[in-house]
mmCIF file with all atom_site columns, C-alpha atoms in Angstrom:
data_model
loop_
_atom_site.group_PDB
_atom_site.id
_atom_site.type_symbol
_atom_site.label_atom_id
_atom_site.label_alt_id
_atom_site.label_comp_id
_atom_site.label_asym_id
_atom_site.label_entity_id
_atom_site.label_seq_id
_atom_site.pdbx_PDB_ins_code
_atom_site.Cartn_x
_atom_site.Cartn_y
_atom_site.Cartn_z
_atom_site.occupancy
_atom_site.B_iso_or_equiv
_atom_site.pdbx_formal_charge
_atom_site.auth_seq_id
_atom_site.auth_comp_id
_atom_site.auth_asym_id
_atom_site.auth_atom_id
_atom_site.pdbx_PDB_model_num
ATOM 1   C CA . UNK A 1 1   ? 25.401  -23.425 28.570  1.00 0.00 ? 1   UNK A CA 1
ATOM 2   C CA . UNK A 1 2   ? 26.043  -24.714 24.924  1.00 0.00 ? 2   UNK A CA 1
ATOM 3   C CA . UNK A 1 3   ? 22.593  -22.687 23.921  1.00 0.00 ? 3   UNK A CA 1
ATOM 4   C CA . UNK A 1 4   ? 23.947  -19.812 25.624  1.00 0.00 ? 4   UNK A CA 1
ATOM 5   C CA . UNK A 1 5   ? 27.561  -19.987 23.402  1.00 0.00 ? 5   UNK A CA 1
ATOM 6   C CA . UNK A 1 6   ? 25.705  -21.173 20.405  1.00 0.00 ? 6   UNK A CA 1
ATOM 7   C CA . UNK A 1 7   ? 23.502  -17.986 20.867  1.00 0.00 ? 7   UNK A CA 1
ATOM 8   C CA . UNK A 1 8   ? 26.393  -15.553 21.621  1.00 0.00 ? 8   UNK A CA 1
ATOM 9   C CA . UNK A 1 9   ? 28.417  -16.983 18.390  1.00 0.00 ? 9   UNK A CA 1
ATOM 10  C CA . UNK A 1 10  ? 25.618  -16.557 16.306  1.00 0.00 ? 10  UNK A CA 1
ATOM 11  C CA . UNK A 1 11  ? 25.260  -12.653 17.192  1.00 0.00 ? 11  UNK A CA 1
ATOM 12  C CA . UNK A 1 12  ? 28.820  -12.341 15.932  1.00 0.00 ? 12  UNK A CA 1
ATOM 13  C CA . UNK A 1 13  ? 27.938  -12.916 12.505  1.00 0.00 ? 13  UNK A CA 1
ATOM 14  C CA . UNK A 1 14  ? 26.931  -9.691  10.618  1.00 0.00 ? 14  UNK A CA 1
ATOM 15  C CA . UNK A 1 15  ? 24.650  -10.957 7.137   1.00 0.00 ? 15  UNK A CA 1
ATOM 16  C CA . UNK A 1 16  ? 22.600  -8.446  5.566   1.00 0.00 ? 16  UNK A CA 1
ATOM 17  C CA . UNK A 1 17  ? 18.770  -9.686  5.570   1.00 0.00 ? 17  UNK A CA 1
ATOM 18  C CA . UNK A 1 18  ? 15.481  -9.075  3.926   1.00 0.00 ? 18  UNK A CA 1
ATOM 19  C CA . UNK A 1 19  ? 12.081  -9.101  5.368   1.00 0.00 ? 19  UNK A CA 1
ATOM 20  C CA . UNK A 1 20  ? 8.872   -8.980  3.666   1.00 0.00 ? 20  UNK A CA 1
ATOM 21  C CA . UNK A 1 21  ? 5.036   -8.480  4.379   1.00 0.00 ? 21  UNK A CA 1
ATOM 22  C CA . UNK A 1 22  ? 2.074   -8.721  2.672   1.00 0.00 ? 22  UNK A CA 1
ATOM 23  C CA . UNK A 1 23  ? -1.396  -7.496  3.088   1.00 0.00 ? 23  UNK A CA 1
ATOM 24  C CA . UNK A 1 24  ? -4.541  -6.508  1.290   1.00 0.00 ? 24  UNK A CA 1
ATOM 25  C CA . UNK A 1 25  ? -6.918  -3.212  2.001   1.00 0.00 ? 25  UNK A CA 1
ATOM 26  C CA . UNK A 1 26  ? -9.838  -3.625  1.586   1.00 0.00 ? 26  UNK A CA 1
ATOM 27  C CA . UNK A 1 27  ? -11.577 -0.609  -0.752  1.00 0.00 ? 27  UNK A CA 1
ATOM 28  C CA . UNK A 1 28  ? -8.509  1.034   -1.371  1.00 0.00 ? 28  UNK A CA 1
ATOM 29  C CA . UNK A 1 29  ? -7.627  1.685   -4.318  1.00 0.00 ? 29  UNK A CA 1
ATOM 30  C CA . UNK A 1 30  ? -4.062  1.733   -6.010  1.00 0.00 ? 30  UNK A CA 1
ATOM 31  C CA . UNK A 1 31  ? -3.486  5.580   -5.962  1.00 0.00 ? 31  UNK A CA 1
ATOM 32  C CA . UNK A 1 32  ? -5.009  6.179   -2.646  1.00 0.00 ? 32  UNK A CA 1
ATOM 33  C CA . UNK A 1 33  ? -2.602  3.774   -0.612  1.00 0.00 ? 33  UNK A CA 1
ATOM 34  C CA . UNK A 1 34  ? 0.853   4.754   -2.517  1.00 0.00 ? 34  UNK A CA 1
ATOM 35  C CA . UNK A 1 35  ? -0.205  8.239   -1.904  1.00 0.00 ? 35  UNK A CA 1
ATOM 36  C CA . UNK A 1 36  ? -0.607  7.449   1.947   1.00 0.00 ? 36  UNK A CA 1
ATOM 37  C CA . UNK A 1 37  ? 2.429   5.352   2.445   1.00 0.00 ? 37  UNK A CA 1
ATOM 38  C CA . UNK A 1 38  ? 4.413   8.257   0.115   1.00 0.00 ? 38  UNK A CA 1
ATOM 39  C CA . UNK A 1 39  ? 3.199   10.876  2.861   1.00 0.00 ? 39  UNK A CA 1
ATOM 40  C CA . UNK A 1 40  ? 5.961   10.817  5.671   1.00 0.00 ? 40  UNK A CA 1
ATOM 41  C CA . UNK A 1 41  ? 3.256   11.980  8.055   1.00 0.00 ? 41  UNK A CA 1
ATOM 42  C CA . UNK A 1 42  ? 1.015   9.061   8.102   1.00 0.00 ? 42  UNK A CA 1
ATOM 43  C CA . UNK A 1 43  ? 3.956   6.678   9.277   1.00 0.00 ? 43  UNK A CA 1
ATOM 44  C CA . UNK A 1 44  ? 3.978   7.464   12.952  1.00 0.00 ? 44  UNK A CA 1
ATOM 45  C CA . UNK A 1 45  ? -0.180  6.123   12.762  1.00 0.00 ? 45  UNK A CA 1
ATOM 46  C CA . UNK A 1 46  ? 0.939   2.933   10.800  1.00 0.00 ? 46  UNK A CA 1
ATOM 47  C CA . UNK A 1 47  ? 4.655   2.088   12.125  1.00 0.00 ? 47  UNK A CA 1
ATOM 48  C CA . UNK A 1 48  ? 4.545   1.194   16.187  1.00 0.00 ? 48  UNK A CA 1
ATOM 49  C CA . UNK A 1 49  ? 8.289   2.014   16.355  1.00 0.00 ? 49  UNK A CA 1
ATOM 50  C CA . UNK A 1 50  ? 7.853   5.464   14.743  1.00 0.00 ? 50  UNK A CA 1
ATOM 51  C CA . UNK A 1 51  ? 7.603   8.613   16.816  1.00 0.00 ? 51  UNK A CA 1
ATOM 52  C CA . UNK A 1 52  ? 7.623   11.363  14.119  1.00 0.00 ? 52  UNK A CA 1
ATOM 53  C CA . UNK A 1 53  ? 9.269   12.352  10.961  1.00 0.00 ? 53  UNK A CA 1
ATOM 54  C CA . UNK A 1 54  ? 11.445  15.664  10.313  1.00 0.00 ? 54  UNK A CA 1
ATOM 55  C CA . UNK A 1 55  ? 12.061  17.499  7.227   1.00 0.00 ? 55  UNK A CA 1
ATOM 56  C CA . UNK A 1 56  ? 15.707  16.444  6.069   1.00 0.00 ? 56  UNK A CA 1
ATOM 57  C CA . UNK A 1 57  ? 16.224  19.492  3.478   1.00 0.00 ? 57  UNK A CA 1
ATOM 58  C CA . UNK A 1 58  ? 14.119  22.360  4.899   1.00 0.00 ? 58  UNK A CA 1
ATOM 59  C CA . UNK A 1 59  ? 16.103  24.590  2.538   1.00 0.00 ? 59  UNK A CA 1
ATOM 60  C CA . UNK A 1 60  ? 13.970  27.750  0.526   1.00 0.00 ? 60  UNK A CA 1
ATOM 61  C CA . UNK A 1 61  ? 13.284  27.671  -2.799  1.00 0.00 ? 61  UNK A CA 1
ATOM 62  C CA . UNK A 1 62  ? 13.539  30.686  -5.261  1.00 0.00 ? 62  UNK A CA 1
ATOM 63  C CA . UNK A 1 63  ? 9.688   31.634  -4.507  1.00 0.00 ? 63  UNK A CA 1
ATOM 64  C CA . UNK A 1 64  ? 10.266  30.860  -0.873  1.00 0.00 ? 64  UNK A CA 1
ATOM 65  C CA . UNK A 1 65  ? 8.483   28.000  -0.321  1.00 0.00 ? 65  UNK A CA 1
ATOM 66  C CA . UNK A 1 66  ? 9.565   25.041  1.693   1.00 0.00 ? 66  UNK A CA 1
ATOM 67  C CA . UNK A 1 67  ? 10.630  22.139  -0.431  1.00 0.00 ? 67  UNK A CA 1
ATOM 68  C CA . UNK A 1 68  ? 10.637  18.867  1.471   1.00 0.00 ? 68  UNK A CA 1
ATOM 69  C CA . UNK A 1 69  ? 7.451   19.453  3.162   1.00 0.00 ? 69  UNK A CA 1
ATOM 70  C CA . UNK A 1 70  ? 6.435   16.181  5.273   1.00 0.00 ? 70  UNK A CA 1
ATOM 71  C CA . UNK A 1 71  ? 3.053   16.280  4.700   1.00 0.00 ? 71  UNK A CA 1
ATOM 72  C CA . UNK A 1 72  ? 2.538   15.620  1.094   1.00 0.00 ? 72  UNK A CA 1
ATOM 73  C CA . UNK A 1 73  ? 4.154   12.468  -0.791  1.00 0.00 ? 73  UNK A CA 1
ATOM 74  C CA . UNK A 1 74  ? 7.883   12.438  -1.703  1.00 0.00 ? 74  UNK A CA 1
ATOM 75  C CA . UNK A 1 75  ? 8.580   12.705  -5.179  1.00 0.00 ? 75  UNK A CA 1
ATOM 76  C CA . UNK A 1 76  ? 12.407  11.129  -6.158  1.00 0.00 ? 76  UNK A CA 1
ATOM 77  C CA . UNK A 1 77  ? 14.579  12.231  -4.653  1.00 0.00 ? 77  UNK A CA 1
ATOM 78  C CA . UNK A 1 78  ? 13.385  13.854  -1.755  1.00 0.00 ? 78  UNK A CA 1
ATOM 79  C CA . UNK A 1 79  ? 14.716  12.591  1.998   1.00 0.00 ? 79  UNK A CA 1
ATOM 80  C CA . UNK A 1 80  ? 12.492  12.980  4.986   1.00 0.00 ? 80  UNK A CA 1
ATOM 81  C CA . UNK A 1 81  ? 14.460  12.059  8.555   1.00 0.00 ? 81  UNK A CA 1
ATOM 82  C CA . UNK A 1 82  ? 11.986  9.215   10.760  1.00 0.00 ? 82  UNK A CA 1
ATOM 83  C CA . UNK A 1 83  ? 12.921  9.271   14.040  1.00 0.00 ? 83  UNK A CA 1
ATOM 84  C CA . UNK A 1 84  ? 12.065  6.148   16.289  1.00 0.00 ? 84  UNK A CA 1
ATOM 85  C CA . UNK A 1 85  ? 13.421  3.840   18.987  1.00 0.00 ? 85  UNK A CA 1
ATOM 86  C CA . UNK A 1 86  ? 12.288  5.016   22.507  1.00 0.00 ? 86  UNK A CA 1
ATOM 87  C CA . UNK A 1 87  ? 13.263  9.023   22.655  1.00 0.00 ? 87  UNK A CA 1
ATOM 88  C CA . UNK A 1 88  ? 14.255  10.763  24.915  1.00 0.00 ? 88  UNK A CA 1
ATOM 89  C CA . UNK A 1 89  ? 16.067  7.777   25.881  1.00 0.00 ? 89  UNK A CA 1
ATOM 90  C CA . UNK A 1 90  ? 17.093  5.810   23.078  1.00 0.00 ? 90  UNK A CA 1
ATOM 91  C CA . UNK A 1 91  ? 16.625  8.406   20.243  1.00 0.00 ? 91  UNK A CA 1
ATOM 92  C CA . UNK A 1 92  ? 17.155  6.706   16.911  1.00 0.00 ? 92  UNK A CA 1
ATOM 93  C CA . UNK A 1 93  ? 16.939  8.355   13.304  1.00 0.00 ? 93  UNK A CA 1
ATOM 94  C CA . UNK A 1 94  ? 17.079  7.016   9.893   1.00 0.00 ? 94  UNK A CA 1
ATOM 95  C CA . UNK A 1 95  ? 17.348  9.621   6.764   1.00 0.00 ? 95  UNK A CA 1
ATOM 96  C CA . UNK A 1 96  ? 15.263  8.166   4.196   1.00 0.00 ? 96  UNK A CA 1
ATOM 97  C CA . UNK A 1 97  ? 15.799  9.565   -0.043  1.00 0.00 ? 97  UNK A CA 1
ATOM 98  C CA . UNK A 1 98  ? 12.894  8.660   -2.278  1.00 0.00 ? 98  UNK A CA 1
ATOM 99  C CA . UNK A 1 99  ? 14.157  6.824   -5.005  1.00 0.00 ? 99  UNK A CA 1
ATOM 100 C CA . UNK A 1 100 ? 10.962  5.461   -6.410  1.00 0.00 ? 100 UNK A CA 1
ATOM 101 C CA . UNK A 1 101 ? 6.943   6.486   -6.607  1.00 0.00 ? 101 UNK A CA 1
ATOM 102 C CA . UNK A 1 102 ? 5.888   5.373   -9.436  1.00 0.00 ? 102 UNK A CA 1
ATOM 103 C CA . UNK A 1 103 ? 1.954   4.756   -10.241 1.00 0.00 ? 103 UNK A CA 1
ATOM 104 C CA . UNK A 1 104 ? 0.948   2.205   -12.808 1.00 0.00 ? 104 UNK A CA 1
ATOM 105 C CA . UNK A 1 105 ? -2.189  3.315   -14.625 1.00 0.00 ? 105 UNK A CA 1
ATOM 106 C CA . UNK A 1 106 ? -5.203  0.835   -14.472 1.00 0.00 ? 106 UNK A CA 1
ATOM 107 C CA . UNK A 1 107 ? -5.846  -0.405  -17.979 1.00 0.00 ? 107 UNK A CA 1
ATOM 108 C CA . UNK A 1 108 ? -8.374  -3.374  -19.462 1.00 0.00 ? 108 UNK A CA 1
ATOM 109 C CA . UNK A 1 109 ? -5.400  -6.051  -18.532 1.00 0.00 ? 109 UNK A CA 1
ATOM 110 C CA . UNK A 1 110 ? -4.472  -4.373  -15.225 1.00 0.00 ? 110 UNK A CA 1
ATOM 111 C CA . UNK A 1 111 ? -6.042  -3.187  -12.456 1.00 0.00 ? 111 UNK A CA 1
ATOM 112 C CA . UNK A 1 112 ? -3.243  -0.277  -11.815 1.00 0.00 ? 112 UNK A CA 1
ATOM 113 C CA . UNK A 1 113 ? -0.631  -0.472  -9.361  1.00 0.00 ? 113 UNK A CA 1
ATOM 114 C CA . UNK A 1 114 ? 2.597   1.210   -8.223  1.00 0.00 ? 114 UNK A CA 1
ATOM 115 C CA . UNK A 1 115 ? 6.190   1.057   -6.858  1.00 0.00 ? 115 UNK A CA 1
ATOM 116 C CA . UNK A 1 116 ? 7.228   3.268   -3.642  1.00 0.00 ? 116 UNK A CA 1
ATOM 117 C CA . UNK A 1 117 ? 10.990  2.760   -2.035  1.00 0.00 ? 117 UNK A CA 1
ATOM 118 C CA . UNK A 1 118 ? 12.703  4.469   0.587   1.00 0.00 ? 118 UNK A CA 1
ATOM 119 C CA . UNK A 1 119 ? 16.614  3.871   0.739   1.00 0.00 ? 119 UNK A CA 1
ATOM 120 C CA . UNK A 1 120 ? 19.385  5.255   3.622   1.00 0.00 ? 120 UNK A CA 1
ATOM 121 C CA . UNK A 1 121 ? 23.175  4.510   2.746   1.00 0.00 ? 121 UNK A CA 1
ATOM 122 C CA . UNK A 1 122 ? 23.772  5.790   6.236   1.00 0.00 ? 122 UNK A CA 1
ATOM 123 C CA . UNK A 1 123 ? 21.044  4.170   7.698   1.00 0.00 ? 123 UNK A CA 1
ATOM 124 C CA . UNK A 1 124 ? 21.005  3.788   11.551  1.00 0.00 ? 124 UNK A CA 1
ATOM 125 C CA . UNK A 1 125 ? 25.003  5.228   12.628  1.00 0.00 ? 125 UNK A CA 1
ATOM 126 C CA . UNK A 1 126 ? 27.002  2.515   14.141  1.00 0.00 ? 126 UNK A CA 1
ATOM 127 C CA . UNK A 1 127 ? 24.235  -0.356  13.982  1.00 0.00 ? 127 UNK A CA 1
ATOM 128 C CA . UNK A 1 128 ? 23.094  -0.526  10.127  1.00 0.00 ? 128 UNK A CA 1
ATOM 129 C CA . UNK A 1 129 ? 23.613  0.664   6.342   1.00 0.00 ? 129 UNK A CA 1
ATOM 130 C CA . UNK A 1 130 ? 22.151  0.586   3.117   1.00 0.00 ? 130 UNK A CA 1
ATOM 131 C CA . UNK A 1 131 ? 18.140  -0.034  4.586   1.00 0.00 ? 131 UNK A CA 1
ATOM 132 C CA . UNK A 1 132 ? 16.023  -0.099  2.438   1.00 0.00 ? 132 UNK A CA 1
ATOM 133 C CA . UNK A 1 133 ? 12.057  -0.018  2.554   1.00 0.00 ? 133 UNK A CA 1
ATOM 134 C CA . UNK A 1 134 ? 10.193  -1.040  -0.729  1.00 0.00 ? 134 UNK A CA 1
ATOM 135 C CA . UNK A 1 135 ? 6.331   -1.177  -1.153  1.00 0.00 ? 135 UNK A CA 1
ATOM 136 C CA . UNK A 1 136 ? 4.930   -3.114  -4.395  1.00 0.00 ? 136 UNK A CA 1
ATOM 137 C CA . UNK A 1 137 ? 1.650   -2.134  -4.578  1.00 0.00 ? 137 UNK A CA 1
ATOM 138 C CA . UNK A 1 138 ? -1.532  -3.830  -7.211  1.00 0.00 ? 138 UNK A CA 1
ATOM 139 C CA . UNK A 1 139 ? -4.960  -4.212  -7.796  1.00 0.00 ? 139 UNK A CA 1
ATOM 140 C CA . UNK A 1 140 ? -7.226  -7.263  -6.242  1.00 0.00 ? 140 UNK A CA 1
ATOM 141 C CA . UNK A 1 141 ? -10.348 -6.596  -7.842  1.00 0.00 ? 141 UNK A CA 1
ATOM 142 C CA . UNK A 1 142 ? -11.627 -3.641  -5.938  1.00 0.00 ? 142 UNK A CA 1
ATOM 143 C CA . UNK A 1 143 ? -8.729  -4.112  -3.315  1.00 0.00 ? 143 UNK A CA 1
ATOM 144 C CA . UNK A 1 144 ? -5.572  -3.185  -3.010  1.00 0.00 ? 144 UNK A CA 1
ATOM 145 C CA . UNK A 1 145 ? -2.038  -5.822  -2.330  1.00 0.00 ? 145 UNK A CA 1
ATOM 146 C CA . UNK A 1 146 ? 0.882   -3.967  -0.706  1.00 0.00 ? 146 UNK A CA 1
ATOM 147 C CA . UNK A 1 147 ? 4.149   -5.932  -0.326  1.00 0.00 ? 147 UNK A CA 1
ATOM 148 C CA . UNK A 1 148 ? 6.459   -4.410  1.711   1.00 0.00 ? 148 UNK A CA 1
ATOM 149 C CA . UNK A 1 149 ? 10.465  -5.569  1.560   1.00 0.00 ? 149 UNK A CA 1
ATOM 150 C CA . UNK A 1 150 ? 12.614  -4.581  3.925   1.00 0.00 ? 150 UNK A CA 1
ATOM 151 C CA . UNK A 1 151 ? 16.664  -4.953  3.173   1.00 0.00 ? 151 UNK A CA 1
ATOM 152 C CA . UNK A 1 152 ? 19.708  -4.197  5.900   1.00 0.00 ? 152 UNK A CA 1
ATOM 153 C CA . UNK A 1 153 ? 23.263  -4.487  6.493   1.00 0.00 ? 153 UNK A CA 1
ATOM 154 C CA . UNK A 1 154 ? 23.920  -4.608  10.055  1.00 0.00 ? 154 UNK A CA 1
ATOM 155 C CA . UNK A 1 155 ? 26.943  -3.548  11.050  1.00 0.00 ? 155 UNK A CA 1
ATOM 156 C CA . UNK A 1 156 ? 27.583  -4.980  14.669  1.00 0.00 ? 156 UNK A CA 1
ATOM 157 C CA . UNK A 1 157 ? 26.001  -8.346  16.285  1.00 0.00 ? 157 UNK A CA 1
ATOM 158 C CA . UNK A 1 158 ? 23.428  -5.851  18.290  1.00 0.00 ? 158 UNK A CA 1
ATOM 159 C CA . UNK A 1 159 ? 21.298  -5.546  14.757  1.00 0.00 ? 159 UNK A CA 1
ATOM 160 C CA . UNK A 1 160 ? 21.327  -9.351  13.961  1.00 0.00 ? 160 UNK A CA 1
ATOM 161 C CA . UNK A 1 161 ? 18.123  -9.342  16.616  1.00 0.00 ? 161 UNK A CA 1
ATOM 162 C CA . UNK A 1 162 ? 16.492  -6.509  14.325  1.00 0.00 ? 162 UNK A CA 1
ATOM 163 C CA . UNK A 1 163 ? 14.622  -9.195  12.073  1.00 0.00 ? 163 UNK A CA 1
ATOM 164 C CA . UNK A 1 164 ? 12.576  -10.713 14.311  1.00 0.00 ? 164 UNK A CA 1
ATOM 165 C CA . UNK A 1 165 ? 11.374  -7.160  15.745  1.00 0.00 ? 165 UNK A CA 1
ATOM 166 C CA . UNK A 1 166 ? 11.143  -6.002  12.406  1.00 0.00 ? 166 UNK A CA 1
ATOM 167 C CA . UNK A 1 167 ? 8.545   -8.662  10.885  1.00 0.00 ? 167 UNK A CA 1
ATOM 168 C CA . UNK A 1 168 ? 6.440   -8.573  14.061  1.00 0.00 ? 168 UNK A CA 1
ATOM 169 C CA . UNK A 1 169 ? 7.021   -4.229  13.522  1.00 0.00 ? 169 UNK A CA 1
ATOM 170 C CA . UNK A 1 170 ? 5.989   -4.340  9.960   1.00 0.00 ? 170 UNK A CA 1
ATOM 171 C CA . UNK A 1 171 ? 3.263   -7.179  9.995   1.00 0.00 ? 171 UNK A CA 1
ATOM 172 C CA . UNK A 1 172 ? 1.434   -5.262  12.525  1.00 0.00 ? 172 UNK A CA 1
ATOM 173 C CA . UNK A 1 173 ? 2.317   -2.250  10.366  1.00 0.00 ? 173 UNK A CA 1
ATOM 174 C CA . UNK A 1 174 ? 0.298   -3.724  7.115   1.00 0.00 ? 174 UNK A CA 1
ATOM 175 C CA . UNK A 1 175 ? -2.178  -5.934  8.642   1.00 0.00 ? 175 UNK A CA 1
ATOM 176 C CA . UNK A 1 176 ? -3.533  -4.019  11.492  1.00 0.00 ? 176 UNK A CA 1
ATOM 177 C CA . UNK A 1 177 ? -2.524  -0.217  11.566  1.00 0.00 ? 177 UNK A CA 1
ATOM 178 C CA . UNK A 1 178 ? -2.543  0.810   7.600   1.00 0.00 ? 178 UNK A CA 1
ATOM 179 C CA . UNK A 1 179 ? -6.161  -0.201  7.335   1.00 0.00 ? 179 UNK A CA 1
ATOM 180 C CA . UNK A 1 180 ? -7.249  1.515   10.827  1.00 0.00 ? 180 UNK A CA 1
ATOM 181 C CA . UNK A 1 181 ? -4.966  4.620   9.722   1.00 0.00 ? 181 UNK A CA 1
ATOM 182 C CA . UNK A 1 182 ? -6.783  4.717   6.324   1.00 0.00 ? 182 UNK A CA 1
ATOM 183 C CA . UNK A 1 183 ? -10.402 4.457   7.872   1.00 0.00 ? 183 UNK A CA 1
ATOM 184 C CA . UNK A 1 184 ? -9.624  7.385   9.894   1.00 0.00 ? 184 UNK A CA 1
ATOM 185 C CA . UNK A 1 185 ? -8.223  9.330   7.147   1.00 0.00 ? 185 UNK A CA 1
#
């Protein structure tokens, strides 16, 4: 019974958290995985929560073309809507802005590398804010490190169980799915 109160108390407490992964593809190189984890299309194959992704600004430009498109990477400042959870019946969306992807050139000190992050002030309505998805990315020899950091504020007890779903979520997201996604691409 004290477990049970000790359990219950805990969930009351709302403390923003950070999660991070780490993993290494093999034959990759630097430009090819930022521009695959930049594409909001190749998410649903590498993220087992992820269902699909949605254009957040499909407005028309002066030429008529779509801006936004999903299926290229996001340059700053673009947003791209992910929608996951368990639709139809527990539909959950997060609207992501780009507000990094940078690539790091290889030179003869460094192998190359890059910077990719993903941030929502609104993030999940009524459960979190401010998420925010970052992906360090560097040169191992003729591999390629991604860490992934994952920051949110949960705003009621119900999100204080996301990091434990999250880290199992994104671990299998790095280590197993991102390397199967990128053979088959």
């Amino acid at each position: 019974f004290c477990l049970v109160l000790l359990s219950l108390s805990s969930l009351s407490q709302i403390v923003a958290f950070t999660i991070s992964s780490t993993s290494t593809i093999k034959g990759r190189s630097t430009q090819e995985l930022q521009t695959f984890l930049a594409t909001p299309t190749n998410w649903p194959s590498i993220v087992a929560s992820s269902f699909g992704v949605e254009e957040a600004d499909a407005t028309v430009g002066k030429k008529k073309e779509k801006i936004n498109a999903v299926d290229r990477p996001l340059k700053k400042g673009e947003r791209v809507k992910e929608i996951f959870g368990l639709p139809p019946l527990l539909p959950l969306a997060v609207t992501w802005t780009c507000q990094q992807n940078v690539v790091t050139k290889p030179n003869k000190k460094q192998g190359g590398g890059g910077c990719l992050e993903f941030f929502s002030a609104d993030g999940l309505g009524g459960i979190a804010e401010n998420c925010r998805m970052k992906f360090d990315i560097s040169a191992v020899g003729d591999d390629t490190k991604v860490d992934m950091t994952v920051e949110i504020e949960p705003l009621n007890p119900i999100a204080n169980l996301a990091p434990l779903v999250l880290k199992v979520d994104n671990d299998l997201a790095l280590k197993v799915l991102l390397p199967l996604a990128l053979k088959n691409a």
